[in-house]
Amino acid sequence: NKAIDENSRLEQMIDNILNASRLENKALDPTKEHINFNLLSNQIKKRFSALSGTAEIQLEIEKDLLVFADHQMVSSVLSNLMENALKYADKNSPIIIYGHTAPNKSVIFGVKDHGPGIPKELRQDVFKKFFRMENEETRSQKGTGLGLYIVSQLVEIQGGTIRCID
């Protein structure tokens, strides 16, 4: 099981490196379509519930929410956000995938958790390539520092905005 877990982690790391390279080389072109966000969120929830085994994942999605975006990119955004939440969230508290329509008719979605949070002075750095909060000697979680960079680039390439909030 440990070998399978490490293989999955390495596979994800390679995907992140390749995606970062594609983004930098402007080799990704979004194909936008109407996405049933409720269905996509349920699929992400099922996949990560099976992977985590212990984390409680909840959905707070507006009924019949449609997102006009690239399906693969939105799926990748949610997957990277879920991976981050599973790494850093309090193991005894739920992780929430949320989505709703804003008053200006744009769609707001994301992932909430009850982890230690990101200090306000570091929030502007969290979407930078290779950014990791802890130093190499004290870091307790494995990773490349590419996940949130990729998320931010995938959101921006589709004309969206991203932010880190309390």
Tab-separated table of N, CA, C and O in Angstrom, residues 99-162:
chain	number	residue	atom	x	y	z
A	99	GLY	N	-19.923	26.236	-3.805
A	99	GLY	CA	-20.130	26.940	-5.062
A	99	GLY	C	-21.471	27.645	-5.058
A	99	GLY	O	-22.461	27.095	-4.582
A	100	HIS	N	-21.474	28.884	-5.564
A	100	HIS	CA	-22.721	29.638	-5.659
A	100	HIS	C	-22.577	30.755	-6.697
A	100	HIS	O	-21.467	31.093	-7.109
A	101	THR	N	-23.706	31.298	-7.082
A	101	THR	CA	-23.724	32.410	-8.018
A	101	THR	C	-23.662	33.712	-7.235
A	101	THR	O	-24.417	33.904	-6.281
A	102	ALA	N	-22.767	34.588	-7.643
A	102	ALA	CA	-22.624	35.905	-7.010
A	102	ALA	C	-23.691	36.850	-7.558
A	102	ALA	O	-24.300	36.568	-8.596
A	103	PRO	N	-23.936	37.970	-6.871
A	103	PRO	CA	-24.927	38.940	-7.365
A	103	PRO	C	-24.655	39.427	-8.796
A	103	PRO	O	-25.583	39.725	-9.531
A	104	ASN	N	-23.379	39.465	-9.197
A	104	ASN	CA	-23.057	39.907	-10.562
A	104	ASN	C	-23.150	38.766	-11.584
A	104	ASN	O	-22.701	38.902	-12.711
A	105	LYS	N	-23.688	37.624	-11.165
A	105	LYS	CA	-23.923	36.429	-11.993
A	105	LYS	C	-22.663	35.616	-12.273
A	105	LYS	O	-22.708	34.640	-13.014
A	106	SER	N	-21.522	36.001	-11.705
A	106	SER	CA	-20.335	35.154	-11.822
A	106	SER	C	-20.484	34.002	-10.838
A	106	SER	O	-21.309	34.040	-9.925
A	107	VAL	N	-19.689	32.967	-11.027
A	107	VAL	CA	-19.737	31.801	-10.147
A	107	VAL	C	-18.517	31.836	-9.232
A	107	VAL	O	-17.395	32.056	-9.677
A	108	ILE	N	-18.774	31.637	-7.964
A	108	ILE	CA	-17.716	31.569	-6.967
A	108	ILE	C	-17.685	30.142	-6.443
A	108	ILE	O	-18.714	29.609	-6.035
A	109	PHE	N	-16.504	29.514	-6.490
A	109	PHE	CA	-16.382	28.171	-5.939
A	109	PHE	C	-15.005	27.995	-5.326
A	109	PHE	O	-14.085	28.759	-5.581
A	110	GLY	N	-14.899	26.981	-4.487
A	110	GLY	CA	-13.623	26.714	-3.852
A	110	GLY	C	-13.716	25.590	-2.850
A	110	GLY	O	-14.695	24.837	-2.817
A	111	VAL	N	-12.689	25.511	-2.012
A	111	VAL	CA	-12.589	24.479	-0.982
A	111	VAL	C	-12.241	25.167	0.330
A	111	VAL	O	-11.348	26.013	0.373
A	112	LYS	N	-12.974	24.802	1.390
A	112	LYS	CA	-12.721	25.331	2.736
A	112	LYS	C	-12.288	24.184	3.635
A	112	LYS	O	-12.802	23.073	3.518
A	113	ASP	N	-11.360	24.494	4.533
A	113	ASP	CA	-10.980	23.503	5.529
A	113	ASP	C	-10.707	24.223	6.842
A	113	ASP	O	-10.764	25.439	6.920
A	114	HIS	N	-10.422	23.447	7.872
A	114	HIS	CA	-10.153	23.998	9.201
A	114	HIS	C	-8.713	23.720	9.605
A	114	HIS	O	-8.444	23.317	10.727
A	115	GLY	N	-7.799	23.965	8.665
A	115	GLY	CA	-6.387	23.774	8.942
A	115	GLY	C	-5.811	24.978	9.663
A	115	GLY	O	-6.545	25.882	10.074
A	116	PRO	N	-4.490	25.015	9.795
A	116	PRO	CA	-3.843	26.104	10.525
A	116	PRO	C	-3.960	27.452	9.821
A	116	PRO	O	-3.750	28.492	10.431
A	117	GLY	N	-4.304	27.443	8.551
A	117	GLY	CA	-4.436	28.694	7.815
A	117	GLY	C	-3.107	29.216	7.321
A	117	GLY	O	-2.045	28.663	7.608
A	118	ILE	N	-3.185	30.303	6.576
A	118	ILE	CA	-2.003	30.931	6.011
A	118	ILE	C	-1.917	32.336	6.584
A	118	ILE	O	-2.884	33.105	6.473
A	119	PRO	N	-0.809	32.688	7.207
A	119	PRO	CA	-0.685	34.036	7.765
A	119	PRO	C	-0.924	35.106	6.697
A	119	PRO	O	-0.534	34.934	5.536
A	120	LYS	N	-1.568	36.196	7.092
A	120	LYS	CA	-1.911	37.264	6.140
A	120	LYS	C	-0.705	37.750	5.352
A	120	LYS	O	-0.815	38.030	4.167
A	121	GLU	N	0.451	37.826	6.001
A	121	GLU	CA	1.640	38.346	5.316
A	121	GLU	C	2.176	37.397	4.246
A	121	GLU	O	2.979	37.788	3.408
A	122	LEU	N	1.725	36.146	4.229
A	122	LEU	CA	2.174	35.181	3.216
A	122	LEU	C	1.136	34.909	2.137
A	122	LEU	O	1.431	34.221	1.165
A	123	ARG	N	-0.058	35.434	2.289
A	123	ARG	CA	-1.134	35.117	1.333
A	123	ARG	C	-0.835	35.586	-0.085
A	123	ARG	O	-1.290	34.976	-1.037
A	124	GLN	N	-0.065	36.666	-0.249
A	124	GLN	CA	0.263	37.131	-1.597
A	124	GLN	C	1.258	36.183	-2.276
A	124	GLN	O	1.398	36.195	-3.487
A	125	ASP	N	1.944	35.349	-1.492
A	125	ASP	CA	2.950	34.434	-2.040
A	125	ASP	C	2.421	33.032	-2.322
A	125	ASP	O	3.070	32.265	-3.029
A	126	VAL	N	1.284	32.695	-1.780
A	126	VAL	CA	0.819	31.307	-1.800
A	126	VAL	C	0.602	30.765	-3.222
A	126	VAL	O	0.719	29.566	-3.451
A	127	PHE	N	0.349	31.642	-4.189
A	127	PHE	CA	0.116	31.193	-5.570
A	127	PHE	C	1.371	31.295	-6.437
A	127	PHE	O	1.309	31.084	-7.643
A	128	LYS	N	2.514	31.600	-5.825
A	128	LYS	CA	3.771	31.667	-6.573
A	128	LYS	C	4.339	30.267	-6.768
A	128	LYS	O	4.188	29.393	-5.913
A	129	LYS	N	5.024	30.105	-7.881
A	129	LYS	CA	5.617	28.809	-8.203
A	129	LYS	C	6.662	28.428	-7.159
A	129	LYS	O	7.489	29.241	-6.766
A	130	PHE	N	6.581	27.195	-6.697
A	130	PHE	CA	7.487	26.565	-5.728
A	130	PHE	C	7.365	27.126	-4.307
A	130	PHE	O	8.182	26.795	-3.457
A	131	PHE	N	6.349	27.931	-4.033
A	131	PHE	CA	6.210	28.475	-2.691
A	131	PHE	C	5.756	27.387	-1.729
A	131	PHE	O	4.811	26.660	-1.993
A	132	ARG	N	6.458	27.273	-0.606
A	132	ARG	CA	6.084	26.378	0.491
A	132	ARG	C	6.252	27.174	1.771
A	132	ARG	O	7.236	27.877	1.933
A	133	MET	N	5.323	27.052	2.700
A	133	MET	CA	5.370	27.857	3.919
A	133	MET	C	6.477	27.457	4.876
A	133	MET	O	7.137	28.301	5.442
A	134	GLU	N	6.675	26.192	5.086
A	134	GLU	CA	7.665	25.742	6.056
A	134	GLU	C	9.017	25.585	5.373
A	134	GLU	O	9.095	25.434	4.162
A	135	ASN	N	10.083	25.580	6.149
A	135	ASN	CA	11.393	25.346	5.545
A	135	ASN	C	11.627	23.842	5.394
A	135	ASN	O	10.910	23.024	5.965
A	136	GLU	N	12.627	23.478	4.631
A	136	GLU	CA	12.884	22.072	4.306
A	136	GLU	C	13.132	21.198	5.538
A	136	GLU	O	12.779	20.039	5.547
A	137	GLU	N	13.718	21.758	6.578
A	137	GLU	CA	14.042	20.961	7.763
A	137	GLU	C	12.817	20.661	8.621
A	137	GLU	O	12.769	19.643	9.300
A	138	THR	N	11.832	21.561	8.624
A	138	THR	CA	10.677	21.387	9.513
A	138	THR	C	9.411	20.963	8.772
A	138	THR	O	8.391	20.732	9.384
A	139	ARG	N	9.494	20.855	7.475
A	139	ARG	CA	8.305	20.540	6.677
A	139	ARG	C	7.801	19.139	6.981
A	139	ARG	O	8.555	18.177	6.984
A	140	SER	N	6.502	19.039	7.228
A	140	SER	CA	5.923	17.737	7.556
A	140	SER	C	5.181	17.123	6.371
A	140	SER	O	4.872	15.936	6.388
A	141	GLN	N	4.896	17.903	5.345
A	141	GLN	CA	4.166	17.396	4.182
A	141	GLN	C	5.043	17.430	2.937
A	141	GLN	O	5.798	18.372	2.729
A	142	LYS	N	4.905	16.393	2.120
A	142	LYS	CA	5.649	16.329	0.866
A	142	LYS	C	4.934	17.152	-0.192
A	142	LYS	O	3.714	17.291	-0.165
A	143	GLY	N	5.688	17.679	-1.129
A	143	GLY	CA	5.096	18.418	-2.231
A	143	GLY	C	6.134	19.220	-2.970
A	143	GLY	O	7.298	19.292	-2.576
A	144	THR	N	5.694	19.839	-4.072
A	144	THR	CA	6.601	20.607	-4.927
A	144	THR	C	6.396	22.105	-4.823
A	144	THR	O	7.228	22.865	-5.298
A	145	GLY	N	5.283	22.534	-4.253
A	145	GLY	CA	4.977	23.960	-4.260
A	145	GLY	C	4.413	24.408	-5.590
A	145	GLY	O	4.428	25.600	-5.915
A	146	LEU	N	3.903	23.470	-6.386
A	146	LEU	CA	3.344	23.804	-7.700
A	146	LEU	C	1.814	23.787	-7.726
A	146	LEU	O	1.216	24.405	-8.596
A	147	GLY	N	1.180	23.104	-6.788
A	147	GLY	CA	-0.272	22.914	-6.844
A	147	GLY	C	-1.061	24.206	-6.906
A	147	GLY	O	-1.887	24.399	-7.801
A	148	LEU	N	-0.820	25.126	-5.979
A	148	LEU	CA	-1.584	26.374	-5.963
A	148	LEU	C	-1.155	27.321	-7.077
A	148	LEU	O	-1.952	28.121	-7.561
A	149	TYR	N	0.102	27.216	-7.511
A	149	TYR	CA	0.541	27.974	-8.689
A	149	TYR	C	-0.271	27.531	-9.906
A	149	TYR	O	-0.789	28.362	-10.657
A	150	ILE	N	-0.390	26.228	-10.101
A	150	ILE	CA	-1.153	25.691	-11.234
A	150	ILE	C	-2.616	26.109	-11.126
A	150	ILE	O	-3.222	26.526	-12.118
A	151	VAL	N	-3.182	26.013	-9.930
A	151	VAL	CA	-4.568	26.443	-9.720
A	151	VAL	C	-4.744	27.882	-10.169
A	151	VAL	O	-5.662	28.212	-10.928
A	152	SER	N	-3.857	28.766	-9.713
A	152	SER	CA	-3.998	30.186	-10.055
A	152	SER	C	-3.879	30.414	-11.551
A	152	SER	O	-4.631	31.206	-12.127
A	153	GLN	N	-2.971	29.715	-12.195
A	153	GLN	CA	-2.789	29.888	-13.639
A	153	GLN	C	-3.981	29.349	-14.429
A	153	GLN	O	-4.407	29.964	-15.410
A	154	LEU	N	-4.538	28.220	-13.992
A	154	LEU	CA	-5.710	27.652	-14.676
A	154	LEU	C	-6.931	28.552	-14.522
A	154	LEU	O	-7.739	28.669	-15.436
A	155	VAL	N	-7.058	29.179	-13.371
A	155	VAL	CA	-8.170	30.114	-13.153
A	155	VAL	C	-7.983	31.353	-14.018
A	155	VAL	O	-8.902	31.797	-14.706
A	156	GLU	N	-6.776	31.913	-14.009
A	156	GLU	CA	-6.513	33.137	-14.760
A	156	GLU	C	-6.606	32.940	-16.264
A	156	GLU	O	-7.085	33.827	-16.976
A	157	ILE	N	-6.167	31.785	-16.771
A	157	ILE	CA	-6.207	31.530	-18.213
A	157	ILE	C	-7.650	31.505	-18.736
A	157	ILE	O	-7.902	31.731	-19.909
A	158	GLN	N	-8.594	31.284	-17.813
A	158	GLN	CA	-10.005	31.251	-18.192
A	158	GLN	C	-10.723	32.575	-17.869
A	158	GLN	O	-11.939	32.672	-17.974
A	159	GLY	N	-9.948	33.575	-17.438
A	159	GLY	CA	-10.538	34.880	-17.149
A	159	GLY	C	-11.072	35.025	-15.748
A	159	GLY	O	-11.764	35.996	-15.444
A	160	GLY	N	-10.759	34.104	-14.858
A	160	GLY	CA	-11.223	34.172	-13.480
A	160	GLY	C	-10.198	34.799	-12.555
A	160	GLY	O	-9.110	35.177	-12.977
A	161	THR	N	-10.568	34.920	-11.316
A	161	THR	CA	-9.653	35.416	-10.291
A	161	THR	C	-9.652	34.417	-9.125
A	161	THR	O	-10.623	33.686	-8.926
A	162	ILE	N	-8.572	34.435	-8.385
A	162	ILE	CA	-8.437	33.528	-7.250
A	162	ILE	C	-7.905	34.321	-6.070
A	162	ILE	O	-7.150	35.273	-6.255
